[in-house]
Each structure stands twice: as C-alpha cells, then as structure tokens.
Amino acid sequence: MFSLLLLLIRTLEAQSSAPMWVSVSISIHHQMKVLCGRSLGCSNNDDIEVESDADKRAHHNALERKRRDHIKDSFHSLRDSVPSLQEKASQAQILDKATEYIQYMRRKNHTHQQDIDDLKRQNALLEQQVRALEKARSSAQLQTNYPSSDNSLYTNAKGGTISAFDGGSDSSSESEPEEPQSRKKLWMEAS
C-alpha cells in the first residue's frame, strides 16, 4: 500500500508543475482508485485492496517458506545419502562431497561393468570348449561303437580286433585292460 502511495505521488508530481502539497490535496482517494483500477486491476474497495495485498503477501511468504523447507529437506536427504558427511555440514560441503561420491560411484560402476564383460567373454569361451569336448567325446564313442572304415583294424576268429600296426596283438577282452585316457587340462588366457 505504501509503494502504491509513492507511485501515486510521483505520478502526480510528474503530471503537474504545482507544488506537492497542492497535488496531494487533490482527491488522493480518487486518484488511487483510478490508478489502481487502470494499472493493477484492483477492486474499488480500499479495505479489500489492503486485505488482498496482505493476503497476497502472506500467500507469497507461505510459498517461499515451503520452497525453502523443500530445499532444506533435499539437502538433508542428500547429506544422508553421502557416506562421508557428518551431521553438521554446510550446503557447499554437501554439494562438493556429493559430486565426489557420484564420480567415485561412476568409476566403480565402470569397473564392475568391465568385470561383467570379462566374465561373459570367459563364460562364452568355456562354453565353446565344453561343446568341443562333448563333440570329441561323442565322436570317440562313435569310433569305439562302429569299426573304422579304414583297413587298419581287422576282426580275428575270436571276435576281437587286430590292428595292423601292433604286430597282430589281440585287442579283445582277453587282453589287458587299457588305461583310461588322461583328461586334458584347459588353460584360460587371462584377459
């Protein structure tokens, strides 16, 4: 309301060359209504204007208080989320430590992602080796179940097989049992 009066007085001074007391003696009440109605869209009732301004001010203050409380709560939440902060930390410290913590977590996530990618590659290589070994085992079983198509193995009268390379020794069940094949160890390249 006071600023509106100052505005009115300055307007009146600018409009007339008469001394201030003459301008003020003009119906200030009327001038305020005209000025208020024209530029601010106020009502004609001065009491309502005063209440309206007070209500606006109170509403604005309440909104500003709510905004400040929200910012304060957000800083407290951020402070509680960063492990290296104490209870009493300034907002600048909270922002600084939060930035450091975010950068640290990004580096840590990047390292973990690299580890995951390395493990996936290692897993794929192991699966490929398992498939190759299973294929080799199944082809070895096929060769023992079915005689070879080449002429290096012959069947003797007892039903045993004779190899052309072992000097005619019998490989039937009467001979000594063969030693089990030793398994090959798989060596992984370090990535």
Rosetta silent file (secondary structure, phi, psi, omega in degrees, C-alpha in Angstrom):
SEQUENCE: MFSLLLLLIRTLEAQSSAPMWVSVSISIHHQMKVLCGRSLGCSNNDDIEVESDADKRAHHNALERKRRDHIKDSFHSLRDSVPSLQEKASQAQILDKATEYIQYMRRKNHTHQQDIDDLKRQNALLEQQVRALEKARSSAQLQTNYPSSDNSLYTNAKGGTISAFDGGSDSSSESEPEEPQSRKKLWMEAS
SCORE:     score description
SCORE:     0.000 S_00000001
   1 L     0.000  -39.709 -179.106    0.000    0.000    0.000 S_00000001
   2 H   -64.962  -40.510  179.794    2.856    2.362    0.848 S_00000001
   3 H   -66.831  -31.299  177.158    4.536    1.744   -2.509 S_00000001
   4 H   -67.035  -38.414  177.114    1.261    2.491   -4.227 S_00000001
   5 H   -64.679  -43.412  178.503    1.121    5.857   -2.443 S_00000001
   6 H   -62.644  -40.719  177.706    4.667    6.680   -3.531 S_00000001
   7 H   -61.948  -41.867  179.323    3.803    5.760   -7.080 S_00000001
   8 H   -64.658  -42.836 -179.215    0.749    7.998   -6.927 S_00000001
   9 H   -65.034  -43.567  178.847    2.730   10.923   -5.547 S_00000001
  10 H   -64.459  -38.362  178.181    5.412   10.594   -8.230 S_00000001
  11 H   -63.761  -43.995 -179.701    2.748   10.375  -10.911 S_00000001
  12 H   -66.206  -38.828  177.973    1.055   13.490   -9.620 S_00000001
  13 H   -63.852  -40.530 -179.209    4.350   15.369   -9.428 S_00000001
  14 H   -68.482  -32.934 -176.628    5.164   14.440  -12.987 S_00000001
  15 H   -78.236  -28.031 -175.612    1.738   15.494  -14.263 S_00000001
  16 L  -126.264  156.236  176.394    1.661   18.914  -12.691 S_00000001
  17 L   -96.893    3.399 -179.617    4.053   21.718  -12.100 S_00000001
  18 L   -74.432  156.517  177.327    2.215   22.677   -8.930 S_00000001
  19 L   -59.219  158.875 -175.120    3.844   22.173   -5.561 S_00000001
  20 H   -59.315  -40.859 -175.979    3.453   18.777   -3.982 S_00000001
  21 H   -65.114  -27.066  177.790    1.018   19.862   -1.312 S_00000001
  22 H   -73.570  -43.621 -179.604   -1.373   21.105   -3.995 S_00000001
  23 H   -63.573  -39.377 -178.700   -1.211   17.846   -5.904 S_00000001
  24 H   -70.386  -28.712 -179.565   -1.740   15.841   -2.777 S_00000001
  25 H   -67.702  -20.594  174.017   -4.688   17.954   -1.861 S_00000001
  26 L   -63.524  153.423 -174.887   -6.455   16.612   -4.943 S_00000001
  27 L   -55.299   96.265  177.796   -8.542   13.682   -4.002 S_00000001
  28 H   -61.863  -38.965  179.668   -5.896   11.084   -3.278 S_00000001
  29 H   -58.449  -45.456 -179.960   -8.613    8.599   -2.686 S_00000001
  30 H   -65.969  -45.681 -179.788   -9.998    9.192   -6.175 S_00000001
  31 H   -60.765  -40.326  179.313   -6.549    9.130   -7.782 S_00000001
  32 H   -63.611  -40.718  179.079   -5.713    5.851   -6.067 S_00000001
  33 H   -63.633  -43.863 -178.749   -8.905    4.275   -7.327 S_00000001
  34 H   -65.326  -49.912 -178.620   -8.228    5.411  -10.871 S_00000001
  35 H   -62.654  -45.808 -179.222   -4.581    4.386  -10.819 S_00000001
  36 H   -64.606  -44.407 -178.818   -5.260    1.092   -9.085 S_00000001
  37 H   -66.788  -36.709 -176.670   -8.173    0.237  -11.328 S_00000001
  38 H   -75.783  -48.531 -171.085   -6.315    1.138  -14.508 S_00000001
  39 H   -97.407  -31.566 -173.537   -2.918   -0.483  -13.949 S_00000001
  40 H  -108.989  -10.042 -179.478   -3.357   -3.152  -11.308 S_00000001
  41 L    68.162   33.246 -178.772   -6.909   -4.330  -11.791 S_00000001
  42 L   -80.757  165.155  177.451   -7.754   -3.740   -8.123 S_00000001
  43 L   -80.138  170.121 -178.583  -11.248   -3.539   -6.758 S_00000001
  44 L   -78.440  -17.763 -176.334  -12.889   -0.264   -5.861 S_00000001
  45 L   -89.061  117.889 -177.709  -12.992   -1.038   -2.164 S_00000001
  46 H   -64.504  -35.776  179.818   -9.804    0.110   -0.389 S_00000001
  47 H   -62.731  -40.434  178.651  -10.360   -2.244    2.541 S_00000001
  48 H   -67.417  -37.135  177.586  -10.468   -5.218    0.187 S_00000001
  49 H   -59.749  -46.967 -179.249   -7.302   -3.934   -1.519 S_00000001
  50 H   -62.541  -45.104  177.932   -5.454   -3.846    1.786 S_00000001
  51 H   -64.720  -39.401 -179.902   -6.673   -7.327    2.700 S_00000001
  52 H   -64.251  -44.377  177.783   -5.885   -8.539   -0.779 S_00000001
  53 H   -63.527  -42.394  178.782   -2.328   -7.182   -0.596 S_00000001
  54 H   -64.946  -40.490  177.753   -1.881   -8.665    2.860 S_00000001
  55 H   -64.725  -42.169  178.963   -3.299  -11.975    1.658 S_00000001
  56 H   -62.136  -44.335 -179.960   -1.021  -11.916   -1.368 S_00000001
  57 H   -63.011  -44.560  179.779    1.972  -11.163    0.819 S_00000001
  58 H   -64.244  -41.465  178.809    1.042  -13.906    3.284 S_00000001
  59 H   -64.254  -44.555  178.835    0.477  -16.386    0.448 S_00000001
  60 H   -61.696  -43.349  178.984    3.794  -15.434   -1.143 S_00000001
  61 H   -62.885  -40.328  178.811    5.576  -15.795    2.206 S_00000001
  62 H   -64.679  -42.588  178.307    3.992  -19.212    2.764 S_00000001
  63 H   -64.074  -41.788  179.548    5.070  -20.381   -0.703 S_00000001
  64 H   -65.187  -40.457  177.512    8.584  -19.071   -0.141 S_00000001
  65 H   -63.147  -42.217  179.312    8.783  -20.804    3.260 S_00000001
  66 H   -63.715  -40.999  178.836    7.576  -24.043    1.672 S_00000001
  67 H   -63.880  -45.149  179.160   10.202  -23.719   -1.090 S_00000001
  68 H   -64.182  -39.634  177.901   12.996  -23.094    1.439 S_00000001
  69 H   -64.010  -39.424  178.775   11.839  -26.047    3.557 S_00000001
  70 H   -64.208  -43.285  178.078   11.850  -28.280    0.471 S_00000001
  71 H   -63.248  -43.745  179.770   15.397  -27.194   -0.394 S_00000001
  72 H   -61.268  -45.798  178.882   16.491  -27.750    3.213 S_00000001
  73 H   -63.755  -37.615  179.166   14.924  -31.242    3.286 S_00000001
  74 H   -65.897  -40.053  176.659   16.540  -32.074   -0.054 S_00000001
  75 H   -65.167  -39.620  177.921   19.962  -31.066    1.269 S_00000001
  76 H   -64.179  -41.273  178.579   19.416  -33.202    4.386 S_00000001
  77 H   -63.796  -43.044  178.097   18.421  -36.154    2.209 S_00000001
  78 H   -64.098  -42.063  178.774   21.479  -35.652    0.018 S_00000001
  79 H   -60.412  -41.944 -179.340   23.707  -35.343    3.108 S_00000001
  80 H   -70.247  -23.002 -178.991   22.311  -38.621    4.466 S_00000001
  81 H   -81.467  -21.588 -178.311   22.942  -40.357    1.117 S_00000001
  82 L   -96.677  119.045 -172.560   26.644  -39.498    1.032 S_00000001
  83 L   -63.517  -30.784 -171.613   28.586  -41.714    3.463 S_00000001
  84 L   -88.057    9.355 -178.051   31.485  -39.335    4.204 S_00000001
  85 L   -99.705  142.398  176.098   29.380  -36.414    5.501 S_00000001
  86 L   -87.855  174.324 -179.532   28.807  -35.539    9.139 S_00000001
  87 L   -61.328  -41.749 -178.483   25.553  -34.311   10.647 S_00000001
  88 L  -100.922   91.521  177.480   26.703  -30.680   10.595 S_00000001
  89 L  -130.189  139.804  178.842   27.794  -29.974    7.033 S_00000001
  90 L   -72.549  165.348 -179.703   27.275  -26.794    5.075 S_00000001
  91 H   -64.252  -35.442  177.560   25.354  -26.851    1.823 S_00000001
  92 H   -64.529  -42.209  177.745   28.590  -26.218   -0.085 S_00000001
  93 H   -64.263  -40.183  179.575   30.234  -29.213    1.629 S_00000001
  94 H   -61.394  -46.414 -179.650   27.202  -31.366    0.872 S_00000001
  95 H   -65.710  -41.305 -179.535   27.323  -30.464   -2.822 S_00000001
  96 H   -63.529  -49.540 -179.113   31.097  -30.937   -3.004 S_00000001
  97 H   -68.023  -34.828  177.889   31.083  -34.347   -1.298 S_00000001
  98 H   -64.855  -39.742  177.600   28.021  -35.463   -3.276 S_00000001
  99 H   -63.326  -45.366  177.787   29.846  -34.619   -6.513 S_00000001
 100 H   -60.519  -42.983 -178.031   32.904  -36.592   -5.387 S_00000001
 101 H   -65.610  -40.370  178.517   30.732  -39.535   -4.362 S_00000001
 102 H   -63.532  -43.770  178.506   28.891  -39.573   -7.697 S_00000001
 103 H   -63.261  -41.108  177.515   32.203  -39.564   -9.590 S_00000001
 104 H   -61.168  -45.953 -178.833   33.512  -42.380   -7.373 S_00000001
 105 H   -65.929  -34.895  176.361   30.369  -44.451   -7.960 S_00000001
 106 H   -63.649  -44.790  177.792   30.602  -43.891  -11.726 S_00000001
 107 H   -61.846  -42.948 -179.769   34.191  -45.178  -11.738 S_00000001
 108 H   -63.550  -43.440  177.436   33.168  -48.142   -9.597 S_00000001
 109 H   -62.483  -39.479  179.103   30.232  -48.959  -11.902 S_00000001
 110 H   -63.421  -42.753  178.085   32.538  -48.737  -14.928 S_00000001
 111 H   -63.120  -44.022  178.669   34.975  -51.171  -13.291 S_00000001
 112 H   -63.487  -38.897  179.203   32.154  -53.559  -12.410 S_00000001
 113 H   -65.115  -38.896  176.161   30.824  -53.380  -15.971 S_00000001
 114 H   -63.483  -41.471  177.282   34.293  -54.258  -17.300 S_00000001
 115 H   -61.594  -42.358  178.679   34.427  -57.220  -14.894 S_00000001
 116 H   -62.213  -44.286  179.618   30.992  -58.367  -16.090 S_00000001
 117 H   -63.614  -41.628  177.489   32.090  -58.110  -19.729 S_00000001
 118 H   -62.245  -43.381  179.158   35.289  -60.077  -18.992 S_00000001
 119 H   -65.286  -36.482  176.984   33.294  -62.787  -17.203 S_00000001
 120 H   -64.615  -42.649  178.223   30.846  -63.000  -20.114 S_00000001
 121 H   -64.147  -42.403  179.091   33.735  -63.474  -22.564 S_00000001
 122 H   -63.837  -41.299  178.733   35.311  -66.077  -20.291 S_00000001
 123 H   -63.279  -43.156  178.932   31.969  -67.871  -19.934 S_00000001
 124 H   -62.793  -40.415  178.673   31.473  -67.923  -23.713 S_00000001
 125 H   -64.786  -43.122  178.258   34.973  -69.368  -24.179 S_00000001
 126 H   -63.565  -41.549  177.539   34.334  -72.064  -21.572 S_00000001
 127 H   -62.765  -38.284  178.411   31.010  -72.968  -23.191 S_00000001
 128 H   -65.279  -41.087  178.761   32.769  -73.239  -26.545 S_00000001
 129 H   -67.331  -38.682  177.619   35.407  -75.539  -25.035 S_00000001
 130 H   -62.277  -45.325  178.988   32.726  -77.688  -23.365 S_00000001
 131 H   -61.691  -40.167  179.261   30.913  -78.090  -26.699 S_00000001
 132 H   -65.084  -41.495  178.710   34.186  -79.043  -28.410 S_00000001
 133 H   -67.222  -40.434  177.686   34.960  -81.630  -25.721 S_00000001
 134 H   -64.401  -38.250  178.193   31.449  -83.073  -25.884 S_00000001
 135 H   -66.139  -42.034  178.600   31.747  -83.300  -29.653 S_00000001
 136 H   -65.495  -40.353  179.325   35.133  -85.024  -29.348 S_00000001
 137 H   -65.403  -43.813 -179.450   33.761  -87.431  -26.746 S_00000001
 138 H   -67.343  -36.215  177.577   30.731  -88.322  -28.863 S_00000001
 139 H   -70.701  -31.832  176.151   32.893  -88.868  -31.942 S_00000001
 140 H   -68.367  -38.468  177.287   35.246  -91.072  -29.855 S_00000001
 141 H   -66.837  -37.115  177.719   32.258  -93.107  -28.675 S_00000001
 142 H   -63.785  -40.206 -179.347   31.102  -93.473  -32.263 S_00000001
 143 H   -67.783  -33.537  178.771   34.516  -94.787  -33.279 S_00000001
 144 H   -78.379  -28.443  179.497   34.509  -97.402  -30.483 S_00000001
 145 H   -78.452  -33.530 -177.801   30.938  -98.480  -31.253 S_00000001
 146 L  -119.618  135.753  178.985   31.461  -98.809  -35.004 S_00000001
 147 L   -63.377  150.827 -178.796   34.540 -100.287  -36.693 S_00000001
 148 L   -70.496  152.065 -178.287   36.641  -97.878  -38.615 S_00000001
 149 L   -81.846  -10.323  178.691   36.224  -97.811  -42.351 S_00000001
 150 L   -84.815  173.481 -174.420   39.955  -97.997  -42.973 S_00000001
 151 L   -92.870   16.415 -177.523   41.872 -101.247  -43.191 S_00000001
 152 L   -80.173  -17.433  178.615   43.973 -100.747  -40.065 S_00000001
 153 E  -118.405  135.257  178.068   41.620 -102.894  -37.883 S_00000001
 154 E  -129.725  153.598  178.284   40.627 -106.470  -38.652 S_00000001
 155 E   -96.472  131.219  177.727   38.408 -108.925  -36.786 S_00000001
 156 L   -89.139 -175.473 -176.011   40.009 -112.208  -35.712 S_00000001
 157 L   -69.340  -27.496 -179.812   38.252 -115.535  -35.277 S_00000001
 158 L   -80.513   -9.370 -177.884   37.501 -114.890  -31.619 S_00000001
 159 L    99.250   -2.185  177.859   35.673 -111.660  -32.416 S_00000001
 160 L   -83.839  164.698  179.200   38.481 -109.427  -31.212 S_00000001
 161 E   -99.895  143.500  179.070   40.043 -106.741  -33.319 S_00000001
 162 E  -119.275  130.508  179.637   43.559 -106.942  -34.583 S_00000001
 163 E   -93.357  141.642  178.006   45.423 -103.841  -35.518 S_00000001
 164 L   -73.790  -13.293 -176.181   47.752 -103.877  -38.447 S_00000001
 165 L   -97.034  -14.812 -176.587   50.067 -101.553  -36.531 S_00000001
 166 L  -102.197   16.180  175.979   50.586 -103.530  -33.320 S_00000001
 167 L    76.479   22.852  175.512   52.070 -106.606  -34.871 S_00000001
 168 L    87.078   12.571  178.356   48.907 -108.681  -34.673 S_00000001
 169 L   -69.711  144.723 -176.109   48.303 -108.450  -30.938 S_00000001
 170 E   -80.942  134.022  178.240   44.748 -109.196  -29.956 S_00000001
 171 L  -111.215   27.531  179.253   42.731 -106.318  -28.540 S_00000001
 172 L   -78.038 -176.144 -175.962   39.812 -108.440  -27.417 S_00000001
 173 L   -68.967  -13.547  179.317   38.522 -108.557  -23.881 S_00000001
 174 L   -76.152  -22.070 -178.779   41.066 -111.257  -23.007 S_00000001
 175 L   -77.489  172.897 -178.493   43.939 -108.818  -23.275 S_00000001
 176 L   -64.340  144.079  179.411   44.954 -106.433  -20.548 S_00000001
 177 L   -67.802  145.766 -179.976   42.561 -103.600  -19.962 S_00000001
 178 L   -76.187  150.482  176.031   43.594 -100.298  -21.439 S_00000001
 179 L   -74.268  142.310  178.730   44.488  -97.421  -19.181 S_00000001
 180 L   -64.467  147.521  179.966   41.886  -94.703  -19.117 S_00000001
 181 L   -68.945  137.645  176.962   42.743  -91.681  -21.189 S_00000001
 182 L   -78.304  143.426 -178.540   44.044  -88.784  -19.181 S_00000001
 183 L   -81.845  145.837  176.550   42.000  -85.659  -19.487 S_00000001
 184 L   -81.937  139.372  175.331   43.475  -82.551  -20.947 S_00000001
 185 L   -84.702  140.813  178.988   43.559  -79.553  -18.709 S_00000001
 186 L   -93.340  129.661  177.869   42.022  -76.436  -20.102 S_00000001
 187 L  -109.628  131.105 -179.865   44.096  -73.335  -19.846 S_00000001
 188 L  -101.715  139.789  172.727   42.408  -69.982  -19.986 S_00000001
 189 L   -77.761  138.004  175.864   44.095  -66.888  -21.235 S_00000001
 190 L   -76.409  128.631 -178.464   43.972  -64.076  -18.734 S_00000001
 191 L   -87.293    0.000    0.000   42.051  -61.207  -20.259 S_00000001
